[in-house]
Amino acid sequence: RKEVEQDPGPFNVPEGATVAFNCTYSNSASQSFFWYRQDCRKEPKLLMSVYSSGNEDGRFTAQLNRASQYISLLIRDSKLSDSATYLCVVNTETGRRALTFGSGTRLQVQP
Amino acid sequence: DGGITQSPKYLFRKEGQNVTLSCEQNLNHDAMYWYRQDPGQGLRLIYYSQIVNDFQKGDIAEGYSVSREKKESFPLTVTSAQKNPTAFYLCASSMKGPNYGYTFGSGTRLTVV
């Protein structure tokens, strides 16, 4: 089982749609969770951290469910500029101080 | 402006050659990391360093070497022992540890010719 698993997509949605991505992680002791955005042939950029109580940043909402070991990202009112790959990122290993990245979910927003 | 700089942006290597990828940051971050990304895949950890003169192997360290002689610099050498080095290499840094998230450089695309 992969440490961090995501549905690779692609998710093809029209502008204005609401889309949700889920991600599961294997280590129940994981402490830190993030969503990164990666545009084609570019470096990943931090979209948002994910907090236990859930958090929102404009059109983006992140949720953490520790009991089920998954995190989610909800994008409301999708824009063409949201088209990218969204990476689920987790600090998975106690003692190994480095992040583990999922393979990413590709989103294509269509006009 | 503070940031993390990788060079070169594109690199071509002949089989059997060693090449070194540069990574420099002026963010005063303690921790630095190297990842490799293959087409359509996620990032895989090669090496990381929490402090100067110390570094640890990641998941795919074989065929790679690093040094951390200065806080600002974390160069990666891709040796001839790395059998499939063609990939996108990303360097990142963070304050003290991964719980703070990373800042990435813009990457180096290495191609074996």
Short mmCIF file of N, CA and C in Angstrom, two decimals, chain B residues 23-95:
data_model
loop_
_atom_site.label_atom_id
_atom_site.label_comp_id
_atom_site.label_asym_id
_atom_site.label_seq_id
_atom_site.Cartn_x
_atom_site.Cartn_y
_atom_site.Cartn_z
N CYS B 23 21.84 23.88 -5.84
CA CYS B 23 20.67 24.38 -5.11
C CYS B 23 21.16 25.35 -4.04
N GLU B 24 20.69 26.59 -4.13
CA GLU B 24 21.09 27.64 -3.18
C GLU B 24 19.84 28.35 -2.66
N GLN B 25 19.81 28.60 -1.33
CA GLN B 25 18.67 29.32 -0.76
C GLN B 25 19.15 30.45 0.14
N ASN B 26 18.40 31.55 0.12
CA ASN B 26 18.72 32.68 0.99
C ASN B 26 17.55 32.99 1.92
N LEU B 27 16.83 31.94 2.28
CA LEU B 27 15.67 32.05 3.17
C LEU B 27 16.05 31.82 4.62
N ASN B 28 17.31 31.52 4.87
CA ASN B 28 17.79 31.17 6.21
C ASN B 28 17.10 29.91 6.75
N HIS B 29 16.71 29.02 5.84
CA HIS B 29 16.09 27.77 6.24
C HIS B 29 17.16 26.77 6.69
N ASP B 30 16.83 26.01 7.74
CA ASP B 30 17.77 25.01 8.22
C ASP B 30 17.76 23.74 7.36
N ALA B 31 16.59 23.33 6.91
CA ALA B 31 16.44 22.03 6.26
C ALA B 31 16.38 22.18 4.74
N MET B 32 17.00 21.25 4.05
CA MET B 32 16.96 21.22 2.60
C MET B 32 16.76 19.80 2.13
N TYR B 33 16.15 19.67 0.93
CA TYR B 33 15.70 18.37 0.43
C TYR B 33 15.93 18.28 -1.08
N TRP B 34 16.13 17.05 -1.55
CA TRP B 34 16.15 16.77 -2.99
C TRP B 34 15.10 15.69 -3.29
N TYR B 35 14.29 15.99 -4.33
CA TYR B 35 13.30 15.04 -4.81
C TYR B 35 13.51 14.84 -6.30
N ARG B 36 13.04 13.70 -6.76
CA ARG B 36 13.02 13.40 -8.19
C ARG B 36 11.58 13.17 -8.61
N GLN B 37 11.21 13.68 -9.78
CA GLN B 37 9.87 13.46 -10.32
C GLN B 37 9.99 12.92 -11.74
N ASP B 38 9.34 11.78 -11.98
CA ASP B 38 9.28 11.19 -13.31
C ASP B 38 7.91 11.51 -13.91
N PRO B 39 7.80 11.52 -15.23
CA PRO B 39 6.54 11.93 -15.88
C PRO B 39 5.33 11.20 -15.33
N GLY B 40 4.31 11.95 -14.96
CA GLY B 40 3.07 11.38 -14.47
C GLY B 40 3.16 10.77 -13.09
N GLN B 41 4.24 11.01 -12.41
CA GLN B 41 4.42 10.41 -11.08
C GLN B 41 4.64 11.48 -10.02
N GLY B 42 4.56 11.03 -8.78
CA GLY B 42 4.79 11.94 -7.67
C GLY B 42 6.27 12.15 -7.41
N LEU B 43 6.56 12.95 -6.39
CA LEU B 43 7.93 13.24 -6.02
C LEU B 43 8.47 12.14 -5.10
N ARG B 44 9.69 11.73 -5.37
CA ARG B 44 10.34 10.73 -4.53
C ARG B 44 11.59 11.33 -3.89
N LEU B 45 11.76 11.08 -2.60
CA LEU B 45 12.82 11.70 -1.82
C LEU B 45 14.16 11.02 -2.07
N ILE B 46 15.18 11.83 -2.41
CA ILE B 46 16.51 11.31 -2.67
C ILE B 46 17.38 11.45 -1.41
N TYR B 47 17.58 12.68 -0.96
CA TYR B 47 18.36 12.98 0.24
C TYR B 47 17.74 14.18 0.94
N TYR B 48 18.02 14.32 2.24
CA TYR B 48 17.63 15.51 2.94
C TYR B 48 18.64 15.84 4.03
N SER B 49 18.62 17.10 4.43
CA SER B 49 19.59 17.57 5.42
C SER B 49 18.88 18.53 6.37
N GLN B 50 19.04 18.28 7.67
CA GLN B 50 18.41 19.14 8.66
C GLN B 50 19.36 20.24 9.15
N ILE B 51 20.67 19.93 9.11
CA ILE B 51 21.67 20.91 9.57
C ILE B 51 22.93 20.77 8.73
N VAL B 52 23.78 21.77 8.83
CA VAL B 52 25.04 21.76 8.10
C VAL B 52 25.87 20.54 8.51
N ASN B 53 26.54 19.97 7.52
CA ASN B 53 27.43 18.82 7.71
C ASN B 53 26.71 17.55 8.15
N ASP B 54 25.42 17.49 7.89
CA ASP B 54 24.67 16.27 8.20
C ASP B 54 23.59 16.09 7.15
N PHE B 55 23.39 14.86 6.68
CA PHE B 55 22.34 14.57 5.72
C PHE B 55 21.95 13.10 5.84
N GLN B 56 20.75 12.79 5.37
CA GLN B 56 20.21 11.44 5.46
C GLN B 56 19.72 10.98 4.10
N LYS B 57 19.78 9.67 3.87
CA LYS B 57 19.25 9.09 2.64
C LYS B 57 17.73 9.09 2.67
N GLY B 58 17.17 9.29 1.49
CA GLY B 58 15.73 9.14 1.34
C GLY B 58 15.41 7.77 0.76
N ASP B 59 14.35 7.71 -0.02
CA ASP B 59 13.88 6.42 -0.55
C ASP B 59 14.67 5.92 -1.74
N ILE B 60 15.32 6.82 -2.48
CA ILE B 60 15.98 6.41 -3.72
C ILE B 60 17.38 7.02 -3.81
N ALA B 61 18.19 6.86 -2.78
CA ALA B 61 19.50 7.50 -2.70
C ALA B 61 20.56 6.84 -3.57
N GLU B 62 20.33 5.61 -3.99
CA GLU B 62 21.37 4.90 -4.73
C GLU B 62 21.71 5.60 -6.04
N GLY B 63 23.02 5.85 -6.26
CA GLY B 63 23.45 6.52 -7.48
C GLY B 63 23.53 8.03 -7.34
N TYR B 64 23.22 8.55 -6.16
CA TYR B 64 23.27 9.98 -5.90
C TYR B 64 24.18 10.26 -4.70
N SER B 65 24.74 11.48 -4.64
CA SER B 65 25.48 11.90 -3.47
C SER B 65 25.21 13.39 -3.24
N VAL B 66 25.35 13.82 -1.98
CA VAL B 66 25.11 15.22 -1.63
C VAL B 66 26.18 15.68 -0.65
N SER B 67 26.22 17.00 -0.43
CA SER B 67 27.04 17.58 0.61
C SER B 67 26.27 18.76 1.19
N ARG B 68 26.60 19.12 2.43
CA ARG B 68 25.96 20.28 3.06
C ARG B 68 27.03 21.00 3.88
N GLU B 69 27.90 21.66 3.17
CA GLU B 69 29.02 22.37 3.81
C GLU B 69 28.60 23.76 4.28
N LYS B 70 27.57 24.32 3.66
CA LYS B 70 27.06 25.63 4.05
C LYS B 70 25.55 25.54 4.22
N LYS B 71 25.01 26.36 5.07
CA LYS B 71 23.56 26.35 5.31
C LYS B 71 22.80 26.66 4.03
N GLU B 72 23.38 27.53 3.18
CA GLU B 72 22.67 28.00 2.00
C GLU B 72 22.68 27.03 0.83
N SER B 73 23.55 26.02 0.86
CA SER B 73 23.82 25.24 -0.33
C SER B 73 23.68 23.74 -0.09
N PHE B 74 23.07 23.06 -1.06
CA PHE B 74 22.85 21.61 -0.94
C PHE B 74 22.96 20.99 -2.33
N PRO B 75 24.15 20.87 -2.89
CA PRO B 75 24.30 20.33 -4.24
C PRO B 75 24.08 18.82 -4.30
N LEU B 76 23.54 18.39 -5.42
CA LEU B 76 23.27 16.97 -5.66
C LEU B 76 24.12 16.50 -6.84
N THR B 77 24.87 15.42 -6.64
CA THR B 77 25.62 14.82 -7.72
C THR B 77 24.94 13.54 -8.18
N VAL B 78 24.67 13.48 -9.47
CA VAL B 78 24.10 12.29 -10.08
C VAL B 78 25.27 11.51 -10.66
N THR B 79 25.56 10.36 -10.10
CA THR B 79 26.74 9.62 -10.52
C THR B 79 26.41 8.65 -11.65
N SER B 80 27.45 8.09 -12.21
CA SER B 80 27.26 7.12 -13.30
C SER B 80 26.59 5.84 -12.80
N ALA B 81 26.54 5.66 -11.48
CA ALA B 81 25.89 4.47 -10.92
C ALA B 81 24.37 4.57 -10.98
N GLN B 82 23.85 5.77 -11.22
CA GLN B 82 22.40 5.96 -11.35
C GLN B 82 22.03 5.55 -12.78
N LYS B 83 21.30 4.46 -12.90
CA LYS B 83 21.08 3.86 -14.22
C LYS B 83 20.00 4.54 -15.04
N ASN B 84 19.10 5.23 -14.39
CA ASN B 84 18.02 5.88 -15.12
C ASN B 84 17.86 7.30 -14.61
N PRO B 85 18.80 8.19 -14.90
CA PRO B 85 18.79 9.51 -14.28
C PRO B 85 17.88 10.54 -14.94
N THR B 86 17.35 10.24 -16.11
CA THR B 86 16.51 11.23 -16.79
C THR B 86 15.26 11.50 -15.96
N ALA B 87 15.09 12.73 -15.51
CA ALA B 87 13.97 13.09 -14.62
C ALA B 87 14.01 14.59 -14.37
N PHE B 88 13.00 15.04 -13.64
CA PHE B 88 12.90 16.43 -13.17
C PHE B 88 13.33 16.43 -11.71
N TYR B 89 14.38 17.20 -11.38
CA TYR B 89 14.92 17.21 -10.03
C TYR B 89 14.52 18.51 -9.33
N LEU B 90 13.95 18.34 -8.15
CA LEU B 90 13.45 19.48 -7.39
C LEU B 90 14.16 19.57 -6.04
N CYS B 91 14.64 20.76 -5.74
CA CYS B 91 15.25 21.05 -4.45
C CYS B 91 14.24 21.87 -3.63
N ALA B 92 14.19 21.64 -2.34
CA ALA B 92 13.27 22.37 -1.48
C ALA B 92 13.96 22.71 -0.18
N SER B 93 13.41 23.69 0.52
CA SER B 93 13.92 24.02 1.85
C SER B 93 12.76 24.32 2.77
N SER B 94 13.02 24.21 4.07
CA SER B 94 11.97 24.53 5.05
C SER B 94 12.63 25.00 6.34
N MET B 95 11.86 25.75 7.13
CA MET B 95 12.33 26.17 8.44
C MET B 95 12.38 24.95 9.34
#
